[in-house]
Coordinates of C-alpha atoms in Angstrom, one line a residue:
M1 CA 22.3 -4.1 -33.5
N2 CA 21.3 -6.6 -35.7
K3 CA 17.5 -8.2 -35.8
P4 CA 16.9 -10.8 -33.2
E5 CA 16.2 -13.5 -34.3
L6 CA 12.3 -14.9 -33.7
I7 CA 11.1 -16.2 -31.0
S8 CA 9.0 -19.1 -31.4
V9 CA 4.8 -18.7 -29.8
E10 CA 6.1 -21.7 -27.4
D11 CA 9.3 -20.5 -26.4
L12 CA 8.0 -17.2 -24.7
F13 CA 5.0 -19.1 -23.0
K14 CA 6.0 -22.3 -22.2
S15 CA 6.2 -23.5 -18.1
P16 CA 9.1 -22.3 -16.9
V17 CA 12.0 -25.4 -16.4
R18 CA 11.4 -23.9 -12.4
A19 CA 9.3 -21.6 -10.3
G20 CA 8.0 -20.0 -7.5
A21 CA 10.7 -21.3 -5.1
A22 CA 9.9 -20.8 -1.4
I23 CA 13.3 -22.3 0.8
S24 CA 11.4 -24.5 4.0
P25 CA 11.9 -23.4 7.8
D26 CA 14.7 -25.2 8.9
G27 CA 16.4 -23.4 5.8
T28 CA 17.1 -27.2 4.2
R29 CA 14.6 -27.5 1.3
V30 CA 13.7 -25.3 -1.5
A31 CA 9.6 -25.9 -2.8
Y32 CA 9.0 -25.2 -6.4
L33 CA 6.8 -25.4 -9.4
A34 CA 8.2 -26.7 -12.7
P35 CA 6.4 -29.0 -15.9
W36 CA 4.9 -32.2 -15.4
Q37 CA 2.7 -33.4 -17.5
D38 CA 3.0 -29.7 -19.4
R39 CA 1.1 -28.4 -16.1
L40 CA 3.0 -27.0 -13.0
N41 CA 3.6 -29.7 -10.0
I42 CA 5.7 -29.6 -6.8
W43 CA 8.5 -30.2 -6.4
V44 CA 11.0 -29.9 -3.6
A45 CA 14.6 -30.1 -4.0
S46 CA 17.6 -29.9 -0.8
L47 CA 20.4 -26.7 -1.0
D48 CA 23.0 -28.8 -0.6
G49 CA 24.5 -30.2 -4.0
D50 CA 23.4 -29.5 -7.4
F51 CA 20.8 -28.2 -6.8
G52 CA 17.5 -29.9 -8.6
A53 CA 19.8 -33.5 -8.3
D54 CA 18.1 -34.8 -5.2
A55 CA 14.0 -33.0 -6.5
R56 CA 11.2 -35.2 -6.3
R57 CA 7.7 -34.4 -7.7
V58 CA 5.2 -34.1 -4.8
T59 CA 2.5 -33.1 -6.5
A60 CA 0.8 -35.0 -9.7
D61 CA -2.1 -33.1 -11.9
E62 CA -2.4 -33.4 -15.0
T63 CA -5.5 -31.5 -15.7
R64 CA -4.9 -28.3 -14.8
S65 CA -1.6 -26.4 -13.5
I66 CA -0.7 -25.3 -9.1
L67 CA 0.8 -21.8 -8.4
H68 CA -0.6 -21.5 -5.6
F69 CA 1.2 -23.1 -2.1
S70 CA 3.2 -23.4 1.3
W71 CA 4.7 -24.6 3.5
T72 CA 3.9 -25.5 6.2
D73 CA 5.4 -25.1 10.4
D74 CA 5.7 -29.2 10.1
P75 CA 8.5 -30.5 7.6
R76 CA 6.3 -33.1 6.6
W77 CA 3.0 -31.0 5.1
L78 CA 2.7 -28.7 1.7
L79 CA -0.6 -27.2 1.7
Y80 CA -1.5 -26.1 -2.2
L81 CA -4.9 -24.3 -3.6
Q82 CA -6.6 -25.7 -6.8
D83 CA -9.7 -24.9 -8.2
T84 CA -11.1 -26.7 -11.3
G85 CA -11.4 -25.2 -14.7
G86 CA -10.9 -21.8 -13.6
D87 CA -13.8 -21.5 -11.6
E88 CA -12.1 -20.4 -8.6
N89 CA -13.5 -22.5 -6.7
W90 CA -10.2 -23.0 -4.9
H91 CA -9.9 -26.1 -2.7
I92 CA -6.9 -26.5 0.0
F93 CA -4.6 -30.2 -0.8
R94 CA -2.6 -31.0 2.1
V95 CA 1.1 -33.3 0.0
D96 CA 2.1 -35.5 3.1
L97 CA 6.9 -34.6 2.0
D98 CA 6.7 -38.8 3.8
N99 CA 5.4 -40.5 1.4
P100 CA 5.3 -38.1 -1.5
D101 CA 3.9 -40.5 -4.2
T102 CA 0.4 -40.7 -2.6
P103 CA -1.9 -38.5 -3.0
A104 CA -2.7 -34.9 -2.9
V105 CA -5.7 -35.2 0.0
D106 CA -8.7 -33.0 -0.7
L107 CA -9.2 -30.9 3.3
T108 CA -11.8 -28.9 1.6
P109 CA -14.0 -31.6 -0.4
F110 CA -17.0 -29.3 -1.4
P111 CA -18.5 -29.6 -4.5
G112 CA -19.2 -24.9 -6.0
V113 CA -17.4 -23.6 -2.9
M114 CA -14.5 -21.6 -2.3
S115 CA -11.7 -22.0 0.6
A116 CA -8.8 -20.1 1.9
F117 CA -6.2 -20.9 3.8
E118 CA -3.8 -18.3 6.6
L119 CA -1.1 -20.8 8.4
L120 CA -1.1 -20.0 12.6
P121 CA 2.8 -20.4 13.3
D122 CA 1.7 -20.1 16.6
K123 CA -0.7 -22.2 16.8
P124 CA 1.9 -25.4 15.7
G125 CA 0.1 -27.7 13.2
K126 CA -3.3 -25.2 12.5
A127 CA -4.5 -23.7 9.8
L128 CA -7.3 -21.1 9.8
V129 CA -9.4 -22.1 6.8
Y130 CA -12.0 -20.0 5.0
S131 CA -14.5 -21.1 3.6
N132 CA -18.1 -21.0 2.1
K133 CA -19.7 -23.8 2.5
R134 CA -23.0 -23.1 4.7
G135 CA -23.9 -20.8 1.7
P136 CA -22.6 -19.1 -1.4
T137 CA -22.0 -15.6 0.5
Q138 CA -21.8 -17.0 3.8
M139 CA -17.6 -17.0 4.0
D140 CA -16.9 -18.7 7.2
A141 CA -14.3 -19.1 9.5
Y142 CA -12.6 -22.2 10.7
E143 CA -9.6 -24.0 12.4
L144 CA -8.2 -26.7 10.4
D145 CA -5.9 -29.3 11.7
I146 CA -3.4 -29.7 8.9
A147 CA -2.3 -33.2 9.4
S148 CA -5.8 -35.0 10.9
G149 CA -8.1 -32.3 8.5
D150 CA -10.5 -32.0 10.9
L151 CA -12.2 -28.6 10.4
T152 CA -13.4 -26.1 13.3
M153 CA -15.5 -23.3 13.4
V154 CA -14.0 -20.3 15.2
G155 CA -15.9 -17.9 13.1
E156 CA -19.7 -17.9 12.5
N157 CA -20.5 -15.0 9.3
P158 CA -23.4 -13.3 11.0
G159 CA -24.8 -13.1 6.5
D160 CA -22.8 -10.1 6.4
V161 CA -19.2 -10.2 5.9
I162 CA -17.0 -10.1 3.0
G163 CA -13.8 -11.2 4.7
W164 CA -11.2 -12.0 8.2
L165 CA -7.8 -12.0 9.5
T166 CA -6.3 -13.9 11.3
S167 CA -2.7 -13.0 14.2
R168 CA 0.0 -16.1 14.3
R169 CA -2.7 -17.4 17.5
G170 CA -5.9 -17.0 15.7
D171 CA -7.3 -13.6 16.7
L172 CA -10.1 -12.6 14.6
F173 CA -11.1 -9.9 13.3
A174 CA -14.1 -9.1 10.0
T175 CA -14.4 -6.6 8.1
K176 CA -17.8 -5.5 6.8
L177 CA -19.1 -3.8 3.9
N178 CA -22.9 -2.1 3.6
R179 CA -25.2 -1.2 0.7
E180 CA -23.4 2.6 0.5
G181 CA -19.9 0.8 -0.1
D182 CA -18.9 2.1 4.2
L183 CA -15.8 -0.8 6.1
E184 CA -16.7 -1.5 8.7
V185 CA -13.1 -3.7 10.4
L186 CA -14.2 -6.0 13.8
Q187 CA -13.3 -7.6 16.0
W188 CA -14.5 -11.4 16.9
D189 CA -15.1 -12.0 20.3
P190 CA -14.8 -16.5 20.8
R191 CA -17.2 -16.2 24.1
A192 CA -20.0 -13.8 22.7
Q193 CA -19.5 -16.1 20.1
S194 CA -20.4 -11.9 17.8
L195 CA -18.5 -9.5 16.5
R196 CA -17.4 -5.9 18.6
S197 CA -16.9 -2.8 15.9
I198 CA -13.5 -1.2 15.3
A199 CA -13.7 0.7 13.0
H200 CA -16.0 2.3 10.1
Y201 CA -14.8 4.1 6.6
D202 CA -16.2 6.0 3.9
G203 CA -16.3 3.7 0.8
K204 CA -15.5 6.4 -1.2
D205 CA -12.4 6.7 0.6
Y206 CA -12.4 2.6 1.4
T207 CA -12.8 3.0 -2.0
M208 CA -9.7 4.1 -3.3
G209 CA -6.9 2.3 -1.1
M210 CA -8.1 1.8 2.5
Y211 CA -8.0 -1.9 3.0
P212 CA -6.9 -4.4 6.0
M213 CA -3.7 -6.0 4.9
V214 CA -2.3 -8.3 8.4
V215 CA -2.8 -8.5 12.0
T216 CA 0.1 -7.8 14.0
P217 CA 1.8 -10.7 15.8
D218 CA 0.2 -9.6 19.1
G219 CA -3.4 -8.7 17.5
T220 CA -3.8 -5.8 19.3
G221 CA -3.9 -3.8 16.1
I222 CA -4.2 -4.1 12.1
W223 CA -1.6 -3.4 9.8
M224 CA -3.1 -1.8 6.4
G225 CA -3.7 0.6 3.4
S226 CA -4.8 4.2 4.5
N227 CA -5.2 7.2 1.9
E228 CA -7.2 9.0 5.3
G229 CA -6.3 12.8 4.7
T230 CA -3.6 12.3 2.5
D231 CA -3.7 11.4 -1.8
R232 CA -1.1 8.7 -1.3
T233 CA -1.6 5.0 0.3
R234 CA 0.9 5.1 3.1
L235 CA 1.2 2.4 6.2
V236 CA -0.6 2.8 9.6
R237 CA -1.5 0.3 12.2
L238 CA -4.7 0.8 13.5
D239 CA -5.7 -0.5 16.7
V240 CA -8.0 -2.1 18.2
A241 CA -8.6 -0.9 21.1
D242 CA -9.2 2.2 20.4
G243 CA -9.9 2.3 16.4
K244 CA -7.4 5.2 15.4
Q245 CA -4.9 5.3 13.0
Y246 CA -0.9 5.9 13.6
A247 CA 1.6 5.8 11.0
V248 CA 3.7 3.7 11.1
D249 CA 5.0 3.8 7.2
S250 CA 5.5 6.1 4.3
H251 CA 6.7 7.2 1.1
P252 CA 6.8 11.6 -0.3
T253 CA 5.9 9.8 -4.4
F254 CA 5.0 6.3 -3.7
D255 CA 1.8 4.4 -2.9
V256 CA 2.2 1.0 -1.5
D257 CA 2.8 -1.9 -4.1
T258 CA -1.2 -3.0 -3.6
R259 CA -1.2 -5.0 -6.8
A260 CA -1.1 -8.2 -4.4
Q261 CA -4.7 -7.2 -3.8
V262 CA -5.4 -8.1 -7.4
W263 CA -3.7 -10.0 -9.3
P264 CA -2.9 -13.1 -6.4
G265 CA 1.0 -14.3 -7.2
L266 CA 1.8 -10.7 -6.5
P267 CA 4.4 -10.1 -4.0
E268 CA 2.6 -9.0 -0.9
P269 CA 3.7 -5.6 0.2
L270 CA 5.0 -6.5 4.2
I271 CA 7.6 -8.1 4.6
Q272 CA 7.7 -9.6 7.8
S273 CA 9.8 -12.6 9.6
R274 CA 8.9 -15.8 9.4
A275 CA 9.7 -16.5 13.4
T276 CA 7.7 -13.8 14.8
G277 CA 5.9 -12.1 12.0
E278 CA 7.5 -8.1 13.0
L279 CA 7.5 -6.0 10.3
L280 CA 10.8 -6.4 8.9
G281 CA 10.1 -4.0 5.7
V282 CA 7.6 -2.0 3.0
R283 CA 7.5 -1.9 -0.6
Y284 CA 7.0 0.7 -2.6
L285 CA 5.8 1.1 -6.4
G286 CA 6.9 4.3 -8.7
E287 CA 8.2 3.7 -12.4
R288 CA 10.5 1.1 -10.5
Q289 CA 9.7 -0.7 -7.1
V290 CA 11.2 0.2 -3.7
I291 CA 11.6 -1.4 -0.5
Q292 CA 11.7 0.3 2.7
A293 CA 13.4 -1.7 5.4
L294 CA 12.1 -0.9 8.9
D295 CA 14.3 -2.9 10.5
P296 CA 17.9 -2.7 10.7
H297 CA 19.3 -6.5 10.5
F298 CA 16.3 -7.1 7.3
A299 CA 18.3 -4.2 6.0
D300 CA 21.8 -5.0 6.0
V301 CA 20.1 -8.0 4.5
L302 CA 18.3 -5.6 1.9
A303 CA 21.6 -4.2 1.0
G304 CA 23.2 -7.9 0.2
L305 CA 20.2 -9.2 -1.8
E306 CA 20.2 -6.1 -3.8
K307 CA 23.7 -6.7 -4.8
L308 CA 22.7 -9.7 -6.8
S309 CA 20.8 -8.4 -9.2
D310 CA 19.5 -4.9 -11.4
G311 CA 16.5 -6.5 -11.2
D312 CA 13.2 -5.7 -9.0
I313 CA 12.7 -7.7 -5.6
G314 CA 10.5 -10.1 -6.3
A315 CA 9.1 -13.2 -4.4
L316 CA 11.3 -13.1 -1.3
S317 CA 11.5 -16.1 2.2
S318 CA 13.8 -17.0 4.8
D319 CA 14.5 -20.0 7.2
I320 CA 13.3 -19.4 10.6
K321 CA 16.3 -18.2 11.5
G322 CA 16.8 -15.3 9.0
R323 CA 19.5 -16.8 7.7
K324 CA 18.8 -18.6 4.5
W325 CA 17.1 -15.9 2.1
I326 CA 15.4 -17.0 -1.7
V327 CA 14.3 -14.6 -3.8
S328 CA 13.1 -14.4 -6.8
F329 CA 14.0 -11.1 -9.3
N330 CA 11.5 -9.0 -10.9
H331 CA 12.7 -7.8 -15.1
D332 CA 11.4 -6.5 -17.9
R333 CA 14.7 -8.8 -20.0
E334 CA 15.7 -12.0 -17.3
P335 CA 12.6 -13.2 -15.4
G336 CA 12.3 -15.0 -12.3
V337 CA 16.1 -15.1 -12.4
T338 CA 16.3 -16.8 -8.7
F339 CA 19.4 -17.4 -6.1
L340 CA 19.5 -17.8 -2.4
Y341 CA 21.5 -15.8 -0.4
D342 CA 23.0 -17.1 3.4
H343 CA 23.6 -13.5 5.4
E344 CA 25.9 -14.9 7.6
T345 CA 28.7 -16.0 5.2
G346 CA 27.4 -12.7 2.7
E347 CA 27.3 -16.5 0.0
S348 CA 25.0 -16.6 -2.2
R349 CA 24.5 -18.4 -5.6
E350 CA 22.8 -18.6 -8.4
L351 CA 19.8 -21.5 -8.6
Y352 CA 18.0 -21.6 -11.1
R353 CA 16.2 -18.6 -14.8
P354 CA 13.1 -20.0 -15.5
Y355 CA 13.3 -19.6 -19.0
P356 CA 17.5 -20.3 -20.0
H357 CA 16.0 -20.6 -23.2
L358 CA 15.6 -17.2 -23.7
D359 CA 19.1 -14.4 -24.8
P360 CA 17.3 -11.0 -23.0
E361 CA 19.0 -9.4 -25.1
Q362 CA 17.4 -10.4 -27.1
L363 CA 14.5 -9.2 -25.9
A364 CA 13.2 -5.1 -25.8
P365 CA 14.4 -3.5 -23.1
M366 CA 10.5 -1.9 -21.0
L367 CA 11.0 2.4 -20.8
P368 CA 8.9 4.1 -18.8
V369 CA 7.5 7.4 -20.4
T370 CA 5.2 9.9 -19.5
I371 CA 1.8 10.9 -21.3
P372 CA 0.2 13.2 -20.8
S373 CA -3.5 13.7 -20.9
R374 CA -5.7 16.5 -22.9
D375 CA -7.1 17.6 -19.4
G376 CA -4.0 17.7 -18.0
L377 CA -3.3 15.3 -15.7
D378 CA 0.2 13.2 -16.7
L379 CA 0.1 9.2 -17.7
P380 CA 2.4 6.7 -16.7
S381 CA 3.5 4.3 -19.5
Y382 CA 5.4 1.8 -20.4
L383 CA 7.2 2.2 -24.1
T384 CA 8.9 -1.3 -25.3
L385 CA 10.2 -0.4 -28.9
P386 CA 11.5 -3.5 -31.2
V387 CA 15.2 -4.4 -31.2
G388 CA 17.4 -4.1 -34.4
V389 CA 14.6 -1.6 -35.6
P390 CA 14.2 2.7 -36.2
P391 CA 12.0 3.7 -34.0
E392 CA 10.1 6.0 -36.8
N393 CA 6.6 4.4 -37.7
L394 CA 6.3 1.4 -37.1
P395 CA 3.1 -0.6 -36.4
L396 CA 2.3 0.3 -32.5
V397 CA -0.3 -2.3 -30.2
L398 CA -2.0 -0.3 -27.2
V399 CA -2.1 -3.5 -24.5
V400 CA -4.9 -2.4 -21.8
H401 CA -4.5 -3.9 -18.3
G402 CA -7.2 -5.3 -16.4
G403 CA -8.9 -4.6 -13.2
P404 CA -9.6 -1.0 -14.2
W405 CA -8.0 -1.3 -10.6
A406 CA -5.2 -2.4 -11.2
R407 CA -2.1 -1.0 -12.8
D408 CA 0.5 -1.2 -15.7
G409 CA 4.6 -2.2 -13.9
W410 CA 8.1 -2.3 -15.0
M411 CA 8.3 -5.9 -15.5
Y412 CA 8.7 -9.4 -17.8
A413 CA 5.4 -9.4 -20.4
P414 CA 5.9 -12.2 -23.0
A415 CA 2.9 -10.6 -24.7
V416 CA 4.8 -7.5 -24.8
Q417 CA 7.8 -9.6 -25.8
L418 CA 6.1 -11.6 -28.3
L419 CA 4.9 -8.0 -30.2
A420 CA 8.3 -6.2 -29.8
N421 CA 9.9 -9.1 -31.7
R422 CA 7.2 -9.4 -34.5
G423 CA 8.6 -6.1 -35.4
Y424 CA 5.2 -4.1 -33.2
A425 CA 6.0 -1.3 -30.2
V426 CA 3.8 -1.8 -27.5
L427 CA 2.6 1.5 -25.7
Q428 CA 1.2 1.1 -22.0
V429 CA -0.9 3.5 -21.2
N430 CA -1.5 3.6 -16.9
F431 CA -5.5 5.5 -17.5
R432 CA -7.1 7.8 -15.1
G433 CA -8.6 4.9 -12.9
S434 CA -6.0 3.0 -12.0
A435 CA -4.5 1.3 -8.4
G436 CA -0.6 3.5 -7.4
Y437 CA -0.9 6.8 -8.9
G438 CA -3.5 8.9 -5.8
K439 CA -6.4 8.8 -5.0
A440 CA -6.9 11.3 -6.5
F441 CA -6.3 10.3 -10.0
Q442 CA -8.2 6.9 -9.6
K443 CA -10.9 9.2 -8.4
A444 CA -10.5 11.2 -12.0
A445 CA -11.5 8.4 -13.3
I446 CA -15.5 8.3 -11.8
G447 CA -17.7 8.5 -14.2
Q448 CA -15.7 8.1 -17.0
F449 CA -16.3 4.8 -18.6
A450 CA -15.9 4.9 -22.6
G451 CA -15.1 8.7 -21.0
K452 CA -12.0 10.2 -20.0
M453 CA -11.2 6.6 -19.3
H454 CA -10.7 6.4 -23.2
D455 CA -9.9 9.5 -23.9
D456 CA -6.2 8.9 -22.0
L457 CA -5.5 5.5 -24.3
I458 CA -6.5 7.3 -27.6
D459 CA -3.6 10.3 -26.0
G460 CA -1.3 7.8 -25.2
V461 CA -1.7 6.6 -29.0
N462 CA -1.9 10.4 -30.3
W463 CA 2.0 11.2 -28.2
A464 CA 3.1 8.1 -29.7
V465 CA 2.1 9.0 -34.1
E466 CA 3.3 12.8 -33.1
Q467 CA 6.4 11.8 -30.8
G468 CA 7.5 9.4 -34.1
Y469 CA 7.7 6.3 -33.2
A470 CA 4.3 5.1 -34.9
D471 CA 2.2 4.4 -37.8
P472 CA -1.5 5.7 -37.4
D473 CA -2.8 4.1 -40.0
R474 CA -0.8 0.7 -38.1
V475 CA -2.6 0.7 -34.6
A476 CA -3.9 -2.1 -32.3
I477 CA -5.8 -2.6 -29.2
F478 CA -5.1 -6.0 -27.5
G479 CA -7.0 -6.1 -23.1
G480 CA -7.5 -8.4 -20.8
S481 CA -10.3 -8.2 -19.5
Y482 CA -11.3 -4.4 -18.2
G483 CA -8.6 -3.9 -20.5
G484 CA -11.0 -6.0 -23.4
Y485 CA -14.0 -3.9 -22.2
A486 CA -11.6 -1.0 -23.2
T487 CA -10.8 -2.7 -26.8
L488 CA -14.5 -2.8 -27.3
V489 CA -15.1 0.6 -26.2
G490 CA -11.9 1.2 -28.8
V491 CA -13.7 0.3 -32.0
T492 CA -17.4 1.0 -31.3
F493 CA -16.7 4.6 -29.8
T494 CA -13.1 4.4 -31.9
P495 CA -13.3 2.3 -35.4
D496 CA -11.1 5.1 -37.5
V497 CA -8.5 4.6 -34.4
F498 CA -7.5 0.8 -34.9
A499 CA -6.4 -1.4 -37.7
A500 CA -7.5 -4.0 -35.4
A501 CA -8.4 -5.2 -31.8
I502 CA -8.8 -8.5 -29.4
D503 CA -10.7 -8.4 -26.8
Y504 CA -9.5 -11.0 -24.1
V505 CA -12.4 -11.8 -22.1
G506 CA -13.1 -8.8 -21.6
I507 CA -17.1 -6.7 -20.9
S508 CA -19.1 -5.8 -23.6
D509 CA -22.3 -5.3 -21.2
L510 CA -22.3 -3.5 -18.3
S511 CA -25.3 -4.4 -16.8
N512 CA -24.9 -8.0 -17.2
F513 CA -21.7 -7.8 -16.2
M514 CA -22.9 -7.0 -13.3
R515 CA -26.0 -9.1 -12.8
T516 CA -24.3 -11.9 -12.9
L517 CA -21.6 -11.6 -10.7
P518 CA -21.3 -14.8 -8.2
E519 CA -23.2 -13.5 -5.4
I520 CA -19.8 -13.1 -3.2
A521 CA -18.6 -10.2 -4.9
R522 CA -21.5 -8.6 -5.2
P523 CA -21.3 -6.4 -1.8
H524 CA -17.5 -5.1 -3.7
L525 CA -20.2 -3.3 -5.7
A526 CA -21.9 -0.5 -4.0
N527 CA -17.5 0.9 -3.1
N528 CA -16.1 0.1 -7.3
W529 CA -18.2 -0.7 -9.7
H530 CA -21.2 1.2 -8.6
L531 CA -18.8 3.9 -7.8
F532 CA -18.0 4.2 -10.8
V533 CA -20.4 3.2 -13.3
G534 CA -23.4 2.5 -11.7
N535 CA -26.5 0.8 -10.5
P536 CA -28.1 -1.7 -13.6
D537 CA -31.1 -1.4 -10.5
D538 CA -31.3 2.5 -10.9
P539 CA -32.7 3.1 -14.7
E540 CA -31.5 6.2 -15.2
Q541 CA -27.9 4.9 -14.8
L542 CA -29.1 1.3 -16.5
A543 CA -29.7 4.0 -19.3
D544 CA -25.9 5.3 -19.3
M545 CA -24.9 2.7 -18.2
L546 CA -26.6 0.9 -21.8
A547 CA -25.1 4.1 -23.9
R548 CA -20.9 3.0 -22.4
S549 CA -21.5 -0.6 -22.7
P550 CA -20.0 -1.6 -26.1
I551 CA -23.2 -4.5 -26.5
T552 CA -25.7 -1.2 -28.0
K553 CA -23.2 -0.2 -30.4
V554 CA -22.1 -2.9 -32.4
D555 CA -23.4 -1.2 -35.9
Q556 CA -20.2 0.8 -35.5
I557 CA -17.7 -2.3 -35.8
R558 CA -15.8 -2.2 -38.4
T559 CA -12.0 -3.1 -37.0
P560 CA -10.9 -6.9 -37.7
L561 CA -11.7 -8.0 -34.6
L562 CA -10.7 -11.4 -31.6
V563 CA -12.4 -12.6 -28.7
V564 CA -11.0 -15.1 -26.6
Q565 CA -13.3 -16.1 -23.9
G566 CA -12.9 -19.0 -21.0
A567 CA -16.2 -21.4 -20.2
N568 CA -15.7 -21.0 -16.8
D569 CA -15.1 -17.3 -16.6
V570 CA -17.4 -16.7 -13.6
R571 CA -16.8 -13.1 -12.9
V572 CA -17.0 -12.0 -17.5
V573 CA -19.5 -14.9 -18.1
Q574 CA -18.8 -16.2 -21.0
A575 CA -22.1 -14.8 -22.7
E576 CA -20.8 -11.7 -22.7
S577 CA -18.5 -12.8 -26.2
D578 CA -21.7 -14.5 -26.9
N579 CA -23.6 -11.8 -27.4
L580 CA -21.0 -9.7 -29.0
V581 CA -20.2 -12.3 -31.2
E582 CA -23.1 -13.7 -32.3
A583 CA -24.5 -9.6 -33.1
L584 CA -22.0 -9.4 -35.2
R585 CA -22.3 -12.4 -37.2
D586 CA -25.9 -11.2 -37.5
R587 CA -24.4 -8.0 -39.6
G588 CA -22.6 -10.5 -41.0
V589 CA -19.9 -8.9 -39.7
E590 CA -16.3 -11.9 -40.1
V591 CA -14.8 -12.4 -35.5
E592 CA -12.8 -14.5 -34.8
Y593 CA -13.5 -16.4 -31.6
M594 CA -11.6 -19.0 -29.9
V595 CA -13.8 -20.5 -26.7
K596 CA -11.9 -23.0 -24.2
E597 CA -13.9 -24.9 -22.2
D598 CA -11.0 -25.6 -19.2
E599 CA -10.3 -22.3 -19.0
G600 CA -12.2 -19.4 -16.8
H601 CA -10.8 -15.5 -16.3
G602 CA -7.4 -15.5 -17.6
F603 CA -5.8 -18.4 -19.2
V604 CA -3.5 -20.5 -17.5
N605 CA -2.9 -24.1 -19.3
P606 CA 0.1 -24.1 -21.4
D607 CA -1.4 -25.6 -23.8
N608 CA -4.7 -23.1 -24.5
V609 CA -1.8 -20.0 -23.7
I610 CA 0.2 -20.8 -26.7
D611 CA -2.9 -21.7 -28.8
M612 CA -4.4 -18.2 -27.9
F613 CA -1.1 -16.6 -28.7
N614 CA -0.5 -18.1 -32.4
A615 CA -4.2 -16.6 -33.0
V616 CA -3.2 -12.8 -32.3
D617 CA -0.3 -13.7 -33.7
R618 CA -1.7 -14.8 -37.0
F619 CA -3.7 -12.0 -36.1
L620 CA -1.8 -8.9 -36.1
A621 CA 0.6 -10.6 -39.0
R622 CA -2.8 -10.5 -41.1
H623 CA -3.9 -6.8 -40.1
L624 CA -0.9 -5.0 -38.8
G625 CA 1.5 -6.4 -41.5
K626 CA 4.5 -8.7 -40.4
R627 CA 8.1 -8.6 -39.8
R628 CA 10.5 -8.0 -42.7
N629 CA 12.3 -11.0 -42.2
A630 CA 9.4 -13.3 -40.9

């Protein structure tokens, strides 16, 4: 086909017209996100007649887009989370649907405090709230009366609990990490006001995929991912009484899809009955998603849902009877198309497309490819080629995912589509250490920051050149968080490979990064960053970390560089970017630097996202070349 029309940054990155739909328990209404004052807010509409015709906006946040909300069992109340400028100190707000014009109520109005919640379906009107209002590392458990807002402590952190889990009826469990990173799962005894140990796991295996997921409805077990004794992460039931694991489900070649553990907002791996909490299905992820149904009725529902789209099933919600379902689909070119499906009648209808102005035929398909590493590992990757252009000798952008214990997958990515629309080939390499490819693949990254992890990225570039897709003189690297670190490694350790580089909230100094993490995140260091990279309190390990840190090699940078940072980032603090930019400017090296004062670890508000990607667009056009008909 001919080259597609140039798509503006604004059209690719503006807010969806609707997104995130979830059906009410009684199946009569849908809550969803839609723009107001250029910020995503919550709207509610009935499912009768023309969808959206009677929609009412029920929140009024002009400052920051809302991303996370939930129906409660009472049709009067909705709950949602919101932080301040990306600081990740989440507050829990209550919306009164009987009086939607009244302001939302902050149920956790504690400054500098992080809160989260789980509904308690078997205790109507209640939710369990996790909050560190007693101190930064003291995450306690409280029962919330949703209507009154009263909080009652039900589990006091003895000092080393890093997280809580609850059943539908309020059975309480906790997790601990020791200094070596070993994981302990415990049960809270409300009479003794103390914790009883259930199971203990070696930290090195816990890092590779062993983590608690969901308490079973009866409170006698915990469904969790486990790779104990295997390479792949499967689903097991940890028995509360005997502390043993019992097999529930597995896939012969895929891991349980754990992306939601790293990127909140992605679908949870377990699909459960809204009425009972029983397990209906499990999500696995390879090149594409596979859902395995564990319930015969849900298997029939799943078959009906899968007929609606050739995408992967994303967000999924049902009414309390399991009759009406709202489903959205992940797709590389038709993002988030959302349907209503009535399993009783077999009828379905499209509710909305989040980006109706985008023509899927003008967007570029994402192709799974496997790239061999120089030491024999298979690197699962994704290649996106511009539409209407011969796939030969193209400028290439290597896009590196964050984490690094995350992964790229088959999905719609507006940044990738922007690059492809501008005539660039886009390569996303799941380098060693990426999650979802087995324990051995992840362990292969231990000690390999700025080493074999980076070699994998360079092997990807070389593969694209050898296949004829990429022009070796026009290769850029672009990544966020760990991907930003990888970008900076690229321009310091292998500066001759890249013609341009974009560092988005990236780490420049591994030791400073670890030392400036929030206190609540520090217990997690032992079985990830300390295991894979080192402990900055050990002089020998510190020296190695500095040798792997781009800040110590800024004299090697000669690649044009764009740095983007959120001022409120609590994970990769602004000093990581400030120090790098200052060191470069002291040497007389030109570097573009964008800081947004109202953002954190990744931009949320549409105006900031659009501003950033307009800068990215200009920067790459200047250094890789514009599309010929642009």
